[in-house]
Amino acid sequence: MNKALIAYVATLVTFLLLDGIWLGLLMAPTYRELLGSLMLEKPLLVPAAVFYCLYVFGCVVFVVLPAVTWQWAAKRGALLGLIAYGTYDLTNWATLRGWSVQVTLMDWAWGTFATAVACSVGFLLARRFGKSAR
């Protein structure tokens, strides 16, 4: 199977699993408590799907495919997560009433970690099972 496709699917599945556990199980009560009225009762699925597909595309293009080792993928994934989640969280903190420094720091750290792990898994599975397009 094509290396890029395996990289994309592996990175996407890993990121969705991690984020599902984080948002759905571990942090849901905390986010409700800290964000209160800012949160919808149910998330909008179309914008969420677009985010995940687009973000993982960026992970694959900028990190997973150019990576030479899983450590490189982890470090560059962490850097991409730091930048992307930092942009989101710092902008929200700067512009939204009710967005706290606590939410900013938790979400920013999570995005950095989750992106590093997803990119590492994407790299390892693409290297193991993917064939380069020639």
PDB file of C-alpha atoms in Angstrom:
ATOM      1  CA  MET A   1       0.000   0.000   0.000  1.00  0.00           C
ATOM      2  CA  ASN A   2       1.124   3.559  -0.651  1.00  0.00           C
ATOM      3  CA  LYS A   3       3.361   4.946   2.101  1.00  0.00           C
ATOM      4  CA  ALA A   4       1.604   8.340   2.168  1.00  0.00           C
ATOM      5  CA  LEU A   5      -1.823   6.738   2.556  1.00  0.00           C
ATOM      6  CA  ILE A   6      -0.633   4.494   5.379  1.00  0.00           C
ATOM      7  CA  ALA A   7       1.023   7.495   7.036  1.00  0.00           C
ATOM      8  CA  TYR A   8      -2.209   9.482   6.788  1.00  0.00           C
ATOM      9  CA  VAL A   9      -4.532   6.745   8.050  1.00  0.00           C
ATOM     10  CA  ALA A  10      -2.187   5.706  10.883  1.00  0.00           C
ATOM     11  CA  THR A  11      -1.667   9.294  12.009  1.00  0.00           C
ATOM     12  CA  LEU A  12      -5.396  10.071  11.788  1.00  0.00           C
ATOM     13  CA  VAL A  13      -6.514   6.972  13.689  1.00  0.00           C
ATOM     14  CA  THR A  14      -3.894   7.547  16.394  1.00  0.00           C
ATOM     15  CA  PHE A  15      -4.812  11.219  16.777  1.00  0.00           C
ATOM     16  CA  LEU A  16      -8.548  10.457  16.885  1.00  0.00           C
ATOM     17  CA  LEU A  17      -8.065   7.747  19.517  1.00  0.00           C
ATOM     18  CA  LEU A  18      -5.878   9.953  21.674  1.00  0.00           C
ATOM     19  CA  ASP A  19      -8.137  12.990  21.348  1.00  0.00           C
ATOM     20  CA  GLY A  20     -11.247  10.889  21.934  1.00  0.00           C
ATOM     21  CA  ILE A  21      -9.830   9.575  25.196  1.00  0.00           C
ATOM     22  CA  TRP A  22      -8.638  13.049  26.225  1.00  0.00           C
ATOM     23  CA  LEU A  23     -11.766  14.999  25.312  1.00  0.00           C
ATOM     24  CA  GLY A  24     -14.399  12.340  25.890  1.00  0.00           C
ATOM     25  CA  LEU A  25     -13.176  10.560  28.994  1.00  0.00           C
ATOM     26  CA  LEU A  26     -10.406  12.331  30.847  1.00  0.00           C
ATOM     27  CA  MET A  27     -11.084  16.029  30.436  1.00  0.00           C
ATOM     28  CA  ALA A  28     -14.786  16.427  29.615  1.00  0.00           C
ATOM     29  CA  PRO A  29     -15.790  17.392  33.181  1.00  0.00           C
ATOM     30  CA  THR A  30     -12.824  19.748  33.534  1.00  0.00           C
ATOM     31  CA  TYR A  31     -13.535  21.510  30.250  1.00  0.00           C
ATOM     32  CA  ARG A  32     -17.225  21.847  31.196  1.00  0.00           C
ATOM     33  CA  GLU A  33     -16.269  23.336  34.542  1.00  0.00           C
ATOM     34  CA  LEU A  34     -13.687  25.739  33.152  1.00  0.00           C
ATOM     35  CA  LEU A  35     -15.409  26.745  29.908  1.00  0.00           C
ATOM     36  CA  GLY A  36     -19.033  26.529  31.006  1.00  0.00           C
ATOM     37  CA  SER A  37     -21.289  28.439  28.655  1.00  0.00           C
ATOM     38  CA  LEU A  38     -18.670  28.539  25.885  1.00  0.00           C
ATOM     39  CA  MET A  39     -19.254  24.848  25.159  1.00  0.00           C
ATOM     40  CA  LEU A  40     -22.028  23.417  23.006  1.00  0.00           C
ATOM     41  CA  GLU A  41     -24.088  20.520  24.340  1.00  0.00           C
ATOM     42  CA  LYS A  42     -22.880  18.420  21.389  1.00  0.00           C
ATOM     43  CA  PRO A  43     -19.931  19.318  19.179  1.00  0.00           C
ATOM     44  CA  LEU A  44     -20.540  20.143  15.526  1.00  0.00           C
ATOM     45  CA  LEU A  45     -19.261  17.134  13.593  1.00  0.00           C
ATOM     46  CA  VAL A  46     -18.531  18.745  10.210  1.00  0.00           C
ATOM     47  CA  PRO A  47     -16.104  21.407  11.482  1.00  0.00           C
ATOM     48  CA  ALA A  48     -14.527  18.814  13.785  1.00  0.00           C
ATOM     49  CA  ALA A  49     -14.033  16.384  10.879  1.00  0.00           C
ATOM     50  CA  VAL A  50     -12.552  19.141   8.717  1.00  0.00           C
ATOM     51  CA  PHE A  51     -10.138  20.073  11.520  1.00  0.00           C
ATOM     52  CA  TYR A  52      -8.964  16.488  12.063  1.00  0.00           C
ATOM     53  CA  CYS A  53      -8.544  15.757   8.347  1.00  0.00           C
ATOM     54  CA  LEU A  54      -6.716  19.033   7.685  1.00  0.00           C
ATOM     55  CA  TYR A  55      -4.524  18.904  10.783  1.00  0.00           C
ATOM     56  CA  VAL A  56      -3.454  15.331  10.121  1.00  0.00           C
ATOM     57  CA  PHE A  57      -2.736  16.246   6.490  1.00  0.00           C
ATOM     58  CA  GLY A  58      -0.342  18.908   7.831  1.00  0.00           C
ATOM     59  CA  CYS A  59       1.203  16.378  10.218  1.00  0.00           C
ATOM     60  CA  VAL A  60       1.845  13.951   7.376  1.00  0.00           C
ATOM     61  CA  VAL A  61       3.175  16.510   4.887  1.00  0.00           C
ATOM     62  CA  PHE A  62       5.353  18.484   7.296  1.00  0.00           C
ATOM     63  CA  VAL A  63       6.440  15.782   9.756  1.00  0.00           C
ATOM     64  CA  VAL A  64       5.667  12.128   9.005  1.00  0.00           C
ATOM     65  CA  LEU A  65       6.806  11.822   5.373  1.00  0.00           C
ATOM     66  CA  PRO A  66       9.998  13.909   5.747  1.00  0.00           C
ATOM     67  CA  ALA A  67      10.971  12.122   8.998  1.00  0.00           C
ATOM     68  CA  VAL A  68      14.056   9.929   8.985  1.00  0.00           C
ATOM     69  CA  THR A  69      13.588   8.380  12.451  1.00  0.00           C
ATOM     70  CA  TRP A  70      10.679   8.053  14.867  1.00  0.00           C
ATOM     71  CA  GLN A  71      12.551  10.390  17.225  1.00  0.00           C
ATOM     72  CA  TRP A  72      12.694  13.043  14.485  1.00  0.00           C
ATOM     73  CA  ALA A  73       8.955  12.544  13.895  1.00  0.00           C
ATOM     74  CA  ALA A  74       8.260  12.873  17.621  1.00  0.00           C
ATOM     75  CA  LYS A  75      10.315  16.070  17.994  1.00  0.00           C
ATOM     76  CA  ARG A  76       8.932  17.728  14.869  1.00  0.00           C
ATOM     77  CA  GLY A  77       5.421  16.546  15.736  1.00  0.00           C
ATOM     78  CA  ALA A  78       5.793  18.111  19.170  1.00  0.00           C
ATOM     79  CA  LEU A  79       6.980  21.339  17.548  1.00  0.00           C
ATOM     80  CA  LEU A  80       4.037  21.374  15.130  1.00  0.00           C
ATOM     81  CA  GLY A  81       1.631  20.687  18.015  1.00  0.00           C
ATOM     82  CA  LEU A  82       3.262  23.415  20.106  1.00  0.00           C
ATOM     83  CA  ILE A  83       2.801  25.937  17.284  1.00  0.00           C
ATOM     84  CA  ALA A  84      -0.700  24.897  16.198  1.00  0.00           C
ATOM     85  CA  TYR A  85      -2.224  24.437  19.639  1.00  0.00           C
ATOM     86  CA  GLY A  86      -0.358  27.475  20.940  1.00  0.00           C
ATOM     87  CA  THR A  87      -1.877  29.576  18.172  1.00  0.00           C
ATOM     88  CA  TYR A  88      -5.358  28.319  19.006  1.00  0.00           C
ATOM     89  CA  ASP A  89      -5.105  28.512  22.791  1.00  0.00           C
ATOM     90  CA  LEU A  90      -3.263  31.811  23.036  1.00  0.00           C
ATOM     91  CA  THR A  91      -5.657  33.454  20.574  1.00  0.00           C
ATOM     92  CA  ASN A  92      -8.645  32.182  22.570  1.00  0.00           C
ATOM     93  CA  TRP A  93      -7.104  33.357  25.839  1.00  0.00           C
ATOM     94  CA  ALA A  94      -6.452  36.769  24.309  1.00  0.00           C
ATOM     95  CA  THR A  95      -9.913  37.214  22.797  1.00  0.00           C
ATOM     96  CA  LEU A  96     -12.542  35.147  24.637  1.00  0.00           C
ATOM     97  CA  ARG A  97     -14.134  36.056  27.937  1.00  0.00           C
ATOM     98  CA  GLY A  98     -14.055  32.972  30.125  1.00  0.00           C
ATOM     99  CA  TRP A  99     -11.033  31.334  28.470  1.00  0.00           C
ATOM    100  CA  SER A 100      -8.483  30.772  31.211  1.00  0.00           C
ATOM    101  CA  VAL A 101      -4.756  30.340  31.503  1.00  0.00           C
ATOM    102  CA  GLN A 102      -5.455  26.893  32.983  1.00  0.00           C
ATOM    103  CA  VAL A 103      -7.327  25.770  29.853  1.00  0.00           C
ATOM    104  CA  THR A 104      -4.619  27.298  27.684  1.00  0.00           C
ATOM    105  CA  LEU A 105      -1.793  25.433  29.395  1.00  0.00           C
ATOM    106  CA  MET A 106      -3.598  22.072  29.607  1.00  0.00           C
ATOM    107  CA  ASP A 107      -4.791  22.116  26.005  1.00  0.00           C
ATOM    108  CA  TRP A 108      -1.475  23.423  24.676  1.00  0.00           C
ATOM    109  CA  ALA A 109       0.475  20.677  26.459  1.00  0.00           C
ATOM    110  CA  TRP A 110      -2.019  18.072  25.265  1.00  0.00           C
ATOM    111  CA  GLY A 111      -1.821  19.185  21.631  1.00  0.00           C
ATOM    112  CA  THR A 112       1.970  19.096  21.763  1.00  0.00           C
ATOM    113  CA  PHE A 113       1.990  15.579  23.215  1.00  0.00           C
ATOM    114  CA  ALA A 114      -0.794  14.139  21.057  1.00  0.00           C
ATOM    115  CA  THR A 115       0.741  15.476  17.846  1.00  0.00           C
ATOM    116  CA  ALA A 116       4.148  14.036  18.770  1.00  0.00           C
ATOM    117  CA  VAL A 117       2.664  10.592  19.459  1.00  0.00           C
ATOM    118  CA  ALA A 118       0.423  10.556  16.369  1.00  0.00           C
ATOM    119  CA  CYS A 119       3.296  11.594  14.098  1.00  0.00           C
ATOM    120  CA  SER A 120       5.580   8.948  15.613  1.00  0.00           C
ATOM    121  CA  VAL A 121       3.012   6.193  15.128  1.00  0.00           C
ATOM    122  CA  GLY A 122       2.269   7.413  11.605  1.00  0.00           C
ATOM    123  CA  PHE A 123       5.979   7.330  10.771  1.00  0.00           C
ATOM    124  CA  LEU A 124       6.562   3.875  12.256  1.00  0.00           C
ATOM    125  CA  LEU A 125       3.582   2.262  10.530  1.00  0.00           C
ATOM    126  CA  ALA A 126       4.287   3.938   7.183  1.00  0.00           C
ATOM    127  CA  ARG A 127       7.902   2.787   7.329  1.00  0.00           C
ATOM    128  CA  ARG A 128       6.864  -0.737   8.299  1.00  0.00           C
ATOM    129  CA  PHE A 129       3.981  -1.291   5.883  1.00  0.00           C
ATOM    130  CA  GLY A 130       4.214   1.370   3.196  1.00  0.00           C
ATOM    131  CA  LYS A 131       5.798   1.223  -0.193  1.00  0.00           C
ATOM    132  CA  SER A 132       7.046   4.449  -1.679  1.00  0.00           C
ATOM    133  CA  ALA A 133       5.300   5.618  -4.833  1.00  0.00           C
ATOM    134  CA  ARG A 134       7.737   5.452  -7.744  1.00  0.00           C
TER     135      ARG A 134
END
